[in-house]
PDB file of C-alpha atoms in Angstrom:
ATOM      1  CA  UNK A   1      -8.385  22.203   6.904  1.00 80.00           C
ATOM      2  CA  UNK A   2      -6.109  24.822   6.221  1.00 87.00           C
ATOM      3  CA  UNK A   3      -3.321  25.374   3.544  1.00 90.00           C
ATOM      4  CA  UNK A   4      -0.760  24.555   5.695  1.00 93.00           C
ATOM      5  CA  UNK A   5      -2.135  21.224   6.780  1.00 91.00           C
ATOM      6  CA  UNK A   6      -2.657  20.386   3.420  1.00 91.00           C
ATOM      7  CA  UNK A   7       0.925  20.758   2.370  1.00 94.00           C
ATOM      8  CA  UNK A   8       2.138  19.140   5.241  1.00 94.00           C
ATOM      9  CA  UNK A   9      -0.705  16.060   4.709  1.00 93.00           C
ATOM     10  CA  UNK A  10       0.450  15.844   0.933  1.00 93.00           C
ATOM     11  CA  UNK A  11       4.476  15.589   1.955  1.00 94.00           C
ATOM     12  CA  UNK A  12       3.307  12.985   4.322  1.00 94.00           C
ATOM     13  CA  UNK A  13       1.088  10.743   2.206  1.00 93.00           C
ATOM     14  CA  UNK A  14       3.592  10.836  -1.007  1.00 93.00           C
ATOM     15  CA  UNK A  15       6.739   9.988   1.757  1.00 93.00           C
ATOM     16  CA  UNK A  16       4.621   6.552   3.168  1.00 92.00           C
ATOM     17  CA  UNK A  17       1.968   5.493   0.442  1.00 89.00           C
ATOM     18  CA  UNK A  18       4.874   3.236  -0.883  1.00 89.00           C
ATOM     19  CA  UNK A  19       6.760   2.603   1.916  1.00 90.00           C
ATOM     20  CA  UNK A  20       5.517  -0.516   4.079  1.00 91.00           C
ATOM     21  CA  UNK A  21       5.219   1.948   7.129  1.00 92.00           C
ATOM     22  CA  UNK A  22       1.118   2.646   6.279  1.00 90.00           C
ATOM     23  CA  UNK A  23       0.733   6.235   4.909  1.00 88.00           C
ATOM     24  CA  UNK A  24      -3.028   6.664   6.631  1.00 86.00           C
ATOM     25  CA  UNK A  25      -0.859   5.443   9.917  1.00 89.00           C
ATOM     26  CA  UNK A  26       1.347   8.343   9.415  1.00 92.00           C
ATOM     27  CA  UNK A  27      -1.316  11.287   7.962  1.00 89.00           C
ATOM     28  CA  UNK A  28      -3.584  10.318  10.988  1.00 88.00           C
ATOM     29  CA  UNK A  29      -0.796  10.779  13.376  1.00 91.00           C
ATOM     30  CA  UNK A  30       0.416  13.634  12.121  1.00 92.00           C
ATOM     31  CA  UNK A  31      -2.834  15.268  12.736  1.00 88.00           C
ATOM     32  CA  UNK A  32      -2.492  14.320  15.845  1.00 88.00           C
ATOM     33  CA  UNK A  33       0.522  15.706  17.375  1.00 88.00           C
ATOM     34  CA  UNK A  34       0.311  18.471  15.429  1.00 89.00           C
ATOM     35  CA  UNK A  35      -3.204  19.147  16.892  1.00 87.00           C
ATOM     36  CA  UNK A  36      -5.201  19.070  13.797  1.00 87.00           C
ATOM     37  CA  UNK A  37      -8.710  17.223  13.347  1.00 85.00           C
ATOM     38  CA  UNK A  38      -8.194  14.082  11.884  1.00 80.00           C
ATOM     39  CA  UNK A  39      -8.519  14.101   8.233  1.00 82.00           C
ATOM     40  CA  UNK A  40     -10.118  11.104   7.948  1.00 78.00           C
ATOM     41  CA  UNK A  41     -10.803   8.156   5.654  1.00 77.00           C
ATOM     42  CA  UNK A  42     -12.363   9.985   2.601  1.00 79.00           C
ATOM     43  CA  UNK A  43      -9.068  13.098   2.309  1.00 84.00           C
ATOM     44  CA  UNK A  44      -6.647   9.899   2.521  1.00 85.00           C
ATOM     45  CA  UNK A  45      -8.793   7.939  -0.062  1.00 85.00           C
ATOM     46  CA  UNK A  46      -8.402  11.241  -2.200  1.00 86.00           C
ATOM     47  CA  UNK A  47      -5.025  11.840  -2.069  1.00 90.00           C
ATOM     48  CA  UNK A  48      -3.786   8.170  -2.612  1.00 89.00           C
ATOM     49  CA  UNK A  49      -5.628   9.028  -6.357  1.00 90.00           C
ATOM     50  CA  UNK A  50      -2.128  11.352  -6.543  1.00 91.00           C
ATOM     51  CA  UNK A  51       0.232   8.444  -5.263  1.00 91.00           C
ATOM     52  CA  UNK A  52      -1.318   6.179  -7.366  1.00 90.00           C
ATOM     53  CA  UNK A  53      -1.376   8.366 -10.627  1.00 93.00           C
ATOM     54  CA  UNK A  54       2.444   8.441 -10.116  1.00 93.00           C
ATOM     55  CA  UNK A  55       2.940   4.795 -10.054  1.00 90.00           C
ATOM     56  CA  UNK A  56       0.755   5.151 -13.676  1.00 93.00           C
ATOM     57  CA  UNK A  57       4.082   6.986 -14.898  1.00 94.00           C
ATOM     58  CA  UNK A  58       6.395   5.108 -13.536  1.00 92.00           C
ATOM     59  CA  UNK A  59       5.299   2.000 -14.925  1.00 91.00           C
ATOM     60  CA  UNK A  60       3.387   2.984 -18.078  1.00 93.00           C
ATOM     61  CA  UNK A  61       5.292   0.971 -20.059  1.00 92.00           C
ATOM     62  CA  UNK A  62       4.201  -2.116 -18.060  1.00 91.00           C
ATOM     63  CA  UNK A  63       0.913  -0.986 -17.468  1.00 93.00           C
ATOM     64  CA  UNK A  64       0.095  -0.393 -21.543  1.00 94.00           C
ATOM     65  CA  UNK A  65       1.375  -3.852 -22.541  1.00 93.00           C
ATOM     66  CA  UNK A  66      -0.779  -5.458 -19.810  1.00 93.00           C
ATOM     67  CA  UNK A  67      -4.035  -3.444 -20.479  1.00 93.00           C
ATOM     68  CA  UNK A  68      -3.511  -3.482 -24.087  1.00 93.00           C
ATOM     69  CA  UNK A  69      -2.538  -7.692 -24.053  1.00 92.00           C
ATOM     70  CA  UNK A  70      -5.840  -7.671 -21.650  1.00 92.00           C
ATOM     71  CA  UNK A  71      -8.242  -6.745 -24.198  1.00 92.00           C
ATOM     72  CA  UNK A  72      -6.782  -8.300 -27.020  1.00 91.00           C
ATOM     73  CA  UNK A  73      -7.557 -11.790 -24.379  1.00 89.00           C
ATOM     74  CA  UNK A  74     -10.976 -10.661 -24.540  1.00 89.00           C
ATOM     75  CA  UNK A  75     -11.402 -11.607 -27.905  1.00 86.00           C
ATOM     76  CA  UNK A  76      -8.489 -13.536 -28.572  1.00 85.00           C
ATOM     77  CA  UNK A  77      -8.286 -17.062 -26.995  1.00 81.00           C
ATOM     78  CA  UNK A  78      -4.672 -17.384 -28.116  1.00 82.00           C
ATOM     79  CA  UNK A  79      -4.003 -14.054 -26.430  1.00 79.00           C
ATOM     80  CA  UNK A  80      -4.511 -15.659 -23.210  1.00 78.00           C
ATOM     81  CA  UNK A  81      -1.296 -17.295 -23.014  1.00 82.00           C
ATOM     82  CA  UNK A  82       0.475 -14.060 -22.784  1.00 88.00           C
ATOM     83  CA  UNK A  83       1.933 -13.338 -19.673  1.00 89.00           C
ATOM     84  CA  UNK A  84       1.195  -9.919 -19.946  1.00 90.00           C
ATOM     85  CA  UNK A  85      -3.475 -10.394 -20.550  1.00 91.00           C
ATOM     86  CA  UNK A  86      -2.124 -12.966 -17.424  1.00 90.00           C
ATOM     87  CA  UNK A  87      -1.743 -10.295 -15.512  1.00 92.00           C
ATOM     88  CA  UNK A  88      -4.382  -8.169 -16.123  1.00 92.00           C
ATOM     89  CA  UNK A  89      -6.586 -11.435 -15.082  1.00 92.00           C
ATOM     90  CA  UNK A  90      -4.217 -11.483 -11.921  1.00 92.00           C
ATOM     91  CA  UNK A  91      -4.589  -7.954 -10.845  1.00 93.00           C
ATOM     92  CA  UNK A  92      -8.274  -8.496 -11.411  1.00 93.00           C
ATOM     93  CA  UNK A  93      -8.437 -11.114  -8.868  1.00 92.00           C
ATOM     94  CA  UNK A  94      -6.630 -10.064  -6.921  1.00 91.00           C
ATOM     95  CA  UNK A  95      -8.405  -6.716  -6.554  1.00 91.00           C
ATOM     96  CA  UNK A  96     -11.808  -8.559  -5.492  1.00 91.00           C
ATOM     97  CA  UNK A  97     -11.046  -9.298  -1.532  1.00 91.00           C
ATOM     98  CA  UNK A  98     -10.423  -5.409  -0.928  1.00 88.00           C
ATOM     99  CA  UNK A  99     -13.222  -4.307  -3.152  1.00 86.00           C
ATOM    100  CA  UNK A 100     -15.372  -6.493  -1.139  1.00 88.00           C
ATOM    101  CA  UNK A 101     -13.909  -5.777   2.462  1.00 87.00           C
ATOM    102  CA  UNK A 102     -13.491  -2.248   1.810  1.00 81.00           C
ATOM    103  CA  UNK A 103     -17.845  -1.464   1.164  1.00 80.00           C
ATOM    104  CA  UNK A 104     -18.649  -3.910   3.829  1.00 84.00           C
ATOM    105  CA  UNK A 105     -16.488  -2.536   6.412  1.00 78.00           C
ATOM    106  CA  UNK A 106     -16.641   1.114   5.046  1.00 75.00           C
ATOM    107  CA  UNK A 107     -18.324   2.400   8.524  1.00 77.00           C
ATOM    108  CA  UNK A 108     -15.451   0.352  10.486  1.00 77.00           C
ATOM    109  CA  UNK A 109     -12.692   2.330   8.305  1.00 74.00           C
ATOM    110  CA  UNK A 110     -13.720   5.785   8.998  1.00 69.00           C
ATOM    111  CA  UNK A 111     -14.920   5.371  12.560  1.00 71.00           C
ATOM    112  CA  UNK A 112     -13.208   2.596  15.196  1.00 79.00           C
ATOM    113  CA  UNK A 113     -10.213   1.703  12.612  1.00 80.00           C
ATOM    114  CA  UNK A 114      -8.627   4.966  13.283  1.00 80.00           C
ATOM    115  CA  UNK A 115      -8.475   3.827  17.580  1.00 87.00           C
ATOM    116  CA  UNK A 116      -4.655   5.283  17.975  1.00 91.00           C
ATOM    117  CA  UNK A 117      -4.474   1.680  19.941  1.00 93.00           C
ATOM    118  CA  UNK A 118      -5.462  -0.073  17.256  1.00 92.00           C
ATOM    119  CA  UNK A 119      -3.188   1.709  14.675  1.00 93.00           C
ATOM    120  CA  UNK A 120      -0.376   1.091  17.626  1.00 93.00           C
ATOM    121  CA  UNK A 121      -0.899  -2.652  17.446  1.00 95.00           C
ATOM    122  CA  UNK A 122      -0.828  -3.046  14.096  1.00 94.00           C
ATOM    123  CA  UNK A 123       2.109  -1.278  13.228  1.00 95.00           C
ATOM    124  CA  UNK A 124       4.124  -3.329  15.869  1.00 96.00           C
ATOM    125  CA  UNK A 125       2.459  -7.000  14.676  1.00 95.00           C
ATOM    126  CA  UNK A 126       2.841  -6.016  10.721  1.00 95.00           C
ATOM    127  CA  UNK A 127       6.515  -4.834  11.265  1.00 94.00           C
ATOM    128  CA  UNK A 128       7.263  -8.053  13.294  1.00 96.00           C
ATOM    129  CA  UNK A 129       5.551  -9.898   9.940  1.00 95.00           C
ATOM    130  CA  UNK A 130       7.697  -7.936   7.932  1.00 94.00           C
ATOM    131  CA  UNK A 131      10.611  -9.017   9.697  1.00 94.00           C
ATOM    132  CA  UNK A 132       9.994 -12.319   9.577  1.00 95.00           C
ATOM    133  CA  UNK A 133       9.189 -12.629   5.809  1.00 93.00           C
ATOM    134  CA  UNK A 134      12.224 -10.287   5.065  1.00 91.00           C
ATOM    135  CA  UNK A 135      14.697 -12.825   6.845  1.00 90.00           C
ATOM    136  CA  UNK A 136      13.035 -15.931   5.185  1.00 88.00           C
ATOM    137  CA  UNK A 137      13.971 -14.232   2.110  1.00 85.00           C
ATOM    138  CA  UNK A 138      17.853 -13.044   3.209  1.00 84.00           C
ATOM    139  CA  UNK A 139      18.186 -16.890   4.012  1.00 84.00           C
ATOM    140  CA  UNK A 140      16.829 -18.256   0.367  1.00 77.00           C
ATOM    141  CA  UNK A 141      19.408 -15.918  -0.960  1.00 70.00           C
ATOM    142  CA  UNK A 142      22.621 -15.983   0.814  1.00 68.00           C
ATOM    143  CA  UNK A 143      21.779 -19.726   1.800  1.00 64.00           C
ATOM    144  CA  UNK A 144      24.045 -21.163   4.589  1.00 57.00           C
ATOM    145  CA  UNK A 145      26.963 -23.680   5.562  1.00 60.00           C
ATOM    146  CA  UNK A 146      24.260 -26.166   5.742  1.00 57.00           C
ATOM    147  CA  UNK A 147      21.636 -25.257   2.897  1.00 63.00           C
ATOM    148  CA  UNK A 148      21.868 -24.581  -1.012  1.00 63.00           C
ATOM    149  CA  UNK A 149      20.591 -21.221  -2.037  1.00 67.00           C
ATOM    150  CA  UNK A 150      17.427 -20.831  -3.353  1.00 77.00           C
ATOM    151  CA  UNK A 151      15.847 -19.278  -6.167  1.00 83.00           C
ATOM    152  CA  UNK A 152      13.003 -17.048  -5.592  1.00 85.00           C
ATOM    153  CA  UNK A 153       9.558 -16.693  -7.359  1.00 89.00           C
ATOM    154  CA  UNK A 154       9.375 -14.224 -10.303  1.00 88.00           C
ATOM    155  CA  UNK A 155       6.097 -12.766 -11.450  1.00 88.00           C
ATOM    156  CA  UNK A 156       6.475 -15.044 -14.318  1.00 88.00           C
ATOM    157  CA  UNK A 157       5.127 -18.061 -11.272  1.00 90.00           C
ATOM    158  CA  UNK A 158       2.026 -16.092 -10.588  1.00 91.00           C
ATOM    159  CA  UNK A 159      -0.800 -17.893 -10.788  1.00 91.00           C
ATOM    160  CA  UNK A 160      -4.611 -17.422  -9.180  1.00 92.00           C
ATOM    161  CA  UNK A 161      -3.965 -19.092  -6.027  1.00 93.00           C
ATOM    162  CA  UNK A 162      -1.234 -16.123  -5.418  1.00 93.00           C
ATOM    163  CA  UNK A 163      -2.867 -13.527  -6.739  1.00 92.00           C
ATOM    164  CA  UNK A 164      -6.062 -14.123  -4.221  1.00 93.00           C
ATOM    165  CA  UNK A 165      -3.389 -14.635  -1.152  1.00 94.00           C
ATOM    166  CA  UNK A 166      -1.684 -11.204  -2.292  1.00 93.00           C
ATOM    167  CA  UNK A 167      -5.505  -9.698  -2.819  1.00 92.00           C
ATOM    168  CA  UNK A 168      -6.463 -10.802   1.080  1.00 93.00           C
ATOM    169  CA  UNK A 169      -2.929  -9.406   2.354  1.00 93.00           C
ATOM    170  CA  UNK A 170      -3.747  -6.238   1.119  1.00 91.00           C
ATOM    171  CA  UNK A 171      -7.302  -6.022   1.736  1.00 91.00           C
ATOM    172  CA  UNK A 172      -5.459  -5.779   5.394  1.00 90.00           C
ATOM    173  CA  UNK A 173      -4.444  -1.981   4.650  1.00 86.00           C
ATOM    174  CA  UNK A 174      -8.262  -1.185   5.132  1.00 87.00           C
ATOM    175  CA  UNK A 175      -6.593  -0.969   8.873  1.00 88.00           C
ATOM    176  CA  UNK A 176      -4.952   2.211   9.310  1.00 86.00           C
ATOM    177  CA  UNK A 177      -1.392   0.900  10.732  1.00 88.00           C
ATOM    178  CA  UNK A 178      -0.965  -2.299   8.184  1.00 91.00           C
ATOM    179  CA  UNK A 179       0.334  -0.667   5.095  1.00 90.00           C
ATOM    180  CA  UNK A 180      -0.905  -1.700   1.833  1.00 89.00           C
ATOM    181  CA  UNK A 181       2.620  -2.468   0.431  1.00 89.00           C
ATOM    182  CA  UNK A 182       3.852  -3.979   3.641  1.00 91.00           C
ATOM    183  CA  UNK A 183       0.874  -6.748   3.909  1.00 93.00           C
ATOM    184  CA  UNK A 184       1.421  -7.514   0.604  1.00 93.00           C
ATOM    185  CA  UNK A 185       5.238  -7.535   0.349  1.00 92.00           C
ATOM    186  CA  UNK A 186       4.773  -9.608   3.312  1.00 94.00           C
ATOM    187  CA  UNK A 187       2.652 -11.901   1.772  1.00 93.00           C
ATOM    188  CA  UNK A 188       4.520 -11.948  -1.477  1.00 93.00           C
ATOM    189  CA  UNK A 189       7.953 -13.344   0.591  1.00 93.00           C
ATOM    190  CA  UNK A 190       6.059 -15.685   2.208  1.00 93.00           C
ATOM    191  CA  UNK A 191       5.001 -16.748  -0.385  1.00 93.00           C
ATOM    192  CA  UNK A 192       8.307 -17.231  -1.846  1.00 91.00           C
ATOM    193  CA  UNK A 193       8.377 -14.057  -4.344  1.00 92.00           C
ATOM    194  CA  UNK A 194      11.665 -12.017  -4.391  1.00 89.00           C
ATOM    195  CA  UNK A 195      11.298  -9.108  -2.691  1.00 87.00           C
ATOM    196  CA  UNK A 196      11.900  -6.753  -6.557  1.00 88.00           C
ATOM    197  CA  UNK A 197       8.359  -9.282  -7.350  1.00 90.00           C
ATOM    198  CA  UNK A 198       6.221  -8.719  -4.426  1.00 90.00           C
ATOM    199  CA  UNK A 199       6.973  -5.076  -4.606  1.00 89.00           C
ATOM    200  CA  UNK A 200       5.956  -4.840  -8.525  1.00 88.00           C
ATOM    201  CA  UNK A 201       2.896  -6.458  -8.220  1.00 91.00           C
ATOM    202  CA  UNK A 202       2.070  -4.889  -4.472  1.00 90.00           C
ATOM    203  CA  UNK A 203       2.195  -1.496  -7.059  1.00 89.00           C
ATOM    204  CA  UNK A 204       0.029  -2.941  -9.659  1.00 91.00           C
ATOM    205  CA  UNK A 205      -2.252  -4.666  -7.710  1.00 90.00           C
ATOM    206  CA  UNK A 206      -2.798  -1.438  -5.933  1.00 88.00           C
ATOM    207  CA  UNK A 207      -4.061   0.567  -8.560  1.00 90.00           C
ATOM    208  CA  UNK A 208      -7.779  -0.523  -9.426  1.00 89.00           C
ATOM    209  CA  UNK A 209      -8.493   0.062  -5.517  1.00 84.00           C
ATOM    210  CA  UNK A 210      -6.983   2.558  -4.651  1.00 84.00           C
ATOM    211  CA  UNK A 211      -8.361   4.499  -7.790  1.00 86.00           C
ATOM    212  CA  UNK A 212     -11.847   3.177  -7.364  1.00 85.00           C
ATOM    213  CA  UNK A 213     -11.423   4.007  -3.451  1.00 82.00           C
ATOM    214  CA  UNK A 214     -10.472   7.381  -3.938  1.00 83.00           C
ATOM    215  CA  UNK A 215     -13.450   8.292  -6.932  1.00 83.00           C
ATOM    216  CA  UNK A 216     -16.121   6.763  -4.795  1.00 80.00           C
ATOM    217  CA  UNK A 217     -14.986   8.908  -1.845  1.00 80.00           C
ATOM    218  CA  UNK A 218     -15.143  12.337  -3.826  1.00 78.00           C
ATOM    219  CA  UNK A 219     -18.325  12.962  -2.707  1.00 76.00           C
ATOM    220  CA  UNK A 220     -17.188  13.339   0.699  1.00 78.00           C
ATOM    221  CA  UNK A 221     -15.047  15.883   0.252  1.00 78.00           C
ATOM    222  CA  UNK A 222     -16.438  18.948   1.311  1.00 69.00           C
ATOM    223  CA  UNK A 223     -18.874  18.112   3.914  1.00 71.00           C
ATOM    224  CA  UNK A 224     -16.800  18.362   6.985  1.00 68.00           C
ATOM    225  CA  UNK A 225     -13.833  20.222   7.942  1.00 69.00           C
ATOM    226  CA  UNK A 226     -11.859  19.203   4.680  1.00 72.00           C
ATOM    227  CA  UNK A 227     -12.527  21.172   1.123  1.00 82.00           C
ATOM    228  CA  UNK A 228     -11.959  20.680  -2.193  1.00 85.00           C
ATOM    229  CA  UNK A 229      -8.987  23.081  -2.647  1.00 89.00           C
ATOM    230  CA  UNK A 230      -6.480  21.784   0.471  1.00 87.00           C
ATOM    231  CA  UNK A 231      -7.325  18.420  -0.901  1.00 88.00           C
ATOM    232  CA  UNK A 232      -5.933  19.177  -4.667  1.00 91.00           C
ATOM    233  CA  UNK A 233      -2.599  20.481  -3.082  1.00 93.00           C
ATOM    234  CA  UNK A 234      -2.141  17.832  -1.384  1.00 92.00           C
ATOM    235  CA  UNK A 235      -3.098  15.519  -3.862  1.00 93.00           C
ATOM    236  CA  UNK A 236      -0.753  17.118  -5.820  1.00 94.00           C
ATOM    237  CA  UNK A 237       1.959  16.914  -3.893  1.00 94.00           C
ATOM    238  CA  UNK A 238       1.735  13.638  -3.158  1.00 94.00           C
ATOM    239  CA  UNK A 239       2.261  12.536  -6.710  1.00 94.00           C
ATOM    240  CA  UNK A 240       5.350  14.650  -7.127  1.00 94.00           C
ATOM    241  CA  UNK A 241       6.622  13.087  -3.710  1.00 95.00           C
ATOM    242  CA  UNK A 242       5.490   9.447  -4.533  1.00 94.00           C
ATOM    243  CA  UNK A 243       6.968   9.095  -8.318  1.00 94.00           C
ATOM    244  CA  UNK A 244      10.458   9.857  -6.208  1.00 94.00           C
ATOM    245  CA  UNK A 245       9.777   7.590  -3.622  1.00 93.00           C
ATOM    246  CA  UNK A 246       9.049   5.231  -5.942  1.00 91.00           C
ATOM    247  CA  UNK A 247      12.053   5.105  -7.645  1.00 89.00           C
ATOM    248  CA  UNK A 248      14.047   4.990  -4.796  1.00 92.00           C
ATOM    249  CA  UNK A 249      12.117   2.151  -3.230  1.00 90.00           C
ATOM    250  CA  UNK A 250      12.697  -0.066  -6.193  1.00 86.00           C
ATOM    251  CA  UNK A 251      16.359   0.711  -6.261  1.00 87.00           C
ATOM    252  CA  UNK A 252      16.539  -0.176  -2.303  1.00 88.00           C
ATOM    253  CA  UNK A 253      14.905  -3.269  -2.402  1.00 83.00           C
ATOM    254  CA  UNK A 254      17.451  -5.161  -4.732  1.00 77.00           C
ATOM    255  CA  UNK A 255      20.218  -4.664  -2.680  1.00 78.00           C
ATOM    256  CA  UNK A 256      18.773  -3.766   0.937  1.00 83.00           C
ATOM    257  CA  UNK A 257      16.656  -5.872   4.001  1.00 85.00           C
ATOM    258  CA  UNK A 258      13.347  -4.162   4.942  1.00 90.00           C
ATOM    259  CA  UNK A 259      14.478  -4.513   8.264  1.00 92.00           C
ATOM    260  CA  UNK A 260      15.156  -0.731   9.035  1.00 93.00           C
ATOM    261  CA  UNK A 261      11.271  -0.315   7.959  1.00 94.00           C
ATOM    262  CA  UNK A 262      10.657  -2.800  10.684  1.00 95.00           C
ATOM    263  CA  UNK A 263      12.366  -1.491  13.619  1.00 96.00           C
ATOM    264  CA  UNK A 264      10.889   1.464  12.562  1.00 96.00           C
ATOM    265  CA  UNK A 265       7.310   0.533  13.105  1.00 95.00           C
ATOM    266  CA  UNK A 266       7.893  -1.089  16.508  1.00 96.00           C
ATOM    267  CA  UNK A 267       9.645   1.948  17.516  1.00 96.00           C
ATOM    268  CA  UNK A 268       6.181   3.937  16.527  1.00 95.00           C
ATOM    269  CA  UNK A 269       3.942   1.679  18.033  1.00 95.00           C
ATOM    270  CA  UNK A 270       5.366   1.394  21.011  1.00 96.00           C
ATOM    271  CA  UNK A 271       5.365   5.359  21.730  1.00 95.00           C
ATOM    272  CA  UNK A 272       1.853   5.773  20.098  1.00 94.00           C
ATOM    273  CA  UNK A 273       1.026   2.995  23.689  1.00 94.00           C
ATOM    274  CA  UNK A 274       3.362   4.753  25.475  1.00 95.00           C
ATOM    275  CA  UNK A 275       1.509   8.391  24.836  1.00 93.00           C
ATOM    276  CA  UNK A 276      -1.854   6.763  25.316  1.00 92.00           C
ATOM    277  CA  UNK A 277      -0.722   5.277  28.611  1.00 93.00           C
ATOM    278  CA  UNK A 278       0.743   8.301  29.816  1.00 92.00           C
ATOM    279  CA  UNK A 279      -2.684  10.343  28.824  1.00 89.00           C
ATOM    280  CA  UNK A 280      -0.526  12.848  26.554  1.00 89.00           C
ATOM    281  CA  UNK A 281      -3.090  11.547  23.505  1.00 86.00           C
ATOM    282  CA  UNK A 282      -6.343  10.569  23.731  1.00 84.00           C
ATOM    283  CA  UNK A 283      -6.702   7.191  21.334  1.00 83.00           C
ATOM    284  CA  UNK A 284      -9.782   9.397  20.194  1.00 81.00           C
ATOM    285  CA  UNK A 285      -7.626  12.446  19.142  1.00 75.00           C
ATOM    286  CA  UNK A 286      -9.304  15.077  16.869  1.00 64.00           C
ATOM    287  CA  UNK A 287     -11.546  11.999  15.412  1.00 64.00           C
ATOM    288  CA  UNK A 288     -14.537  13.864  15.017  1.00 49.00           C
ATOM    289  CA  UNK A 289     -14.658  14.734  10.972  1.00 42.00           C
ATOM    290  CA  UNK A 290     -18.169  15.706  10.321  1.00 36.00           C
TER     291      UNK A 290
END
């Protein structure tokens, strides 16, 4: 991997890791019209260590009152009634379906997951799911001539039960094409979670695995086509990228639909058949990592 594709690679993950378009959608199709080898499973495990060490910043105040309430609870029975040690418990949980999924089907991830049909399909079904949750939610708020309006779920409602649901939606993203915050946004609304909740805890939940995904894929680095030094740019980058995009995202969200996200991924997943169809990709495209 050169310099160059590194840069480009780190732009790309920090633009999509939080949007619910699937950042390993986007950095294994950009390798692909650009006519670079893919860089697999392992570089995109590696880098997401960057998106995620932004989302550390952004909400370290949040973060230090739930880890620091979490091991008071250890000790403390009383400090298990606050919400915060609640949380920790919750993120937990709901870590342990994609922890699971994620060693069992590690050989699935790196080889037949990244089928450009495949990623095709499941940017087209997600973004219709996404659609659909996002106008359940439009309707609870504005309501209707016919129907009260009605209140959404606030983290405050989260309970196990939830936090396992919005666990198995995310352990979806192992699927290049899903999008880790778009499954679990998804699941959050349909649940009944305003969208400004299912996007919080979509960030927090993300961290243990995508942190624990990334270190146990270090060792990979380096024995193909990808080394160590592209890999820090780009990791790089795509932390100074993501803590903006983060920001942003959060501000959109309380005001905006995710439907432009949603027409968006049909769009892409209809040419990514198209260019198959036509023969102008192969669905195998520069797959072979070493």
């Amino acid at each position: 991997m050169s310099w160059f594709e590194a840069l480009i690679l780190g732009l790309v993950q920090g633009l999509t890791e939080f949007l619910p378009v699937s950042s390993s959608a986007h950095l294994r199709l950009t390798a692909v019209f650009a006519g670079w080898q893919d860089p697999g499973a392992a570089f995109t495990a590696v880098t997401q260590i960057g998106t995620e060490t932004a989302v550390l910043i952004y909400f370290r105040k949040d973060i230090a009152r739930i880890v620091s309430a979490w091991f008071r609870s250890l000790h403390d029975r009383r400090a298990r009634r606050d919400p915060d040690a609640r949380m920790g418990w919750l993120v937990i949980v709901g870590s342990i379906p994609i922890g699971v999924l994620g060693l069992t089907l590690k050989d699935q991830i790196e080889g037949p997951f990244r089928d450009l049909r495949l990623i095709a399909t499941t940017l087209i079904v997600l973004g219709v799911v996404l659609g659909v949750a996002d106008r359940l939610a439009a309707r609870d708020a504005s309501g209707g001539r016919h129907r009260a309006v009605r209140e959404r779920k606030t983290l405050d409602h989260l309970n196990v039960r939830d936090g396992l649901l919005y666990g198995m939606a995310q352990a979806m993203a192992l699927i290049p094409g899903v999008s880790r915050s778009g499954a679990t946004i998804s699941g959050g609304l349909f649940m009944g979670y305003s969208r400004e909740a299912a996007a919080r805890y979509s960030f927090l939940l993300a961290i243990p695995a995508v942190l624990a995904s990334g270190l146990f894929e270090l060792t990979e680095i380096g024995e193909g086509h990808v080394s160590w030094g592209p890999t820090l740019l780009a990791t790089g980058l795509a932390f100074l990228v993501a803590y903006a995009v983060i920001a942003w995202f959060m501000k959109f969200i309380s005001t905006k639909s995710f439907m432009p996200f949603v027409v968006y991924r049909i769009l892409l997943g209809l040419l990514i058949f198209g260019l198959v169809a036509a023969g102008v990709v192969s669905p195998h495209a520069g797959e072979s990592v070493g």
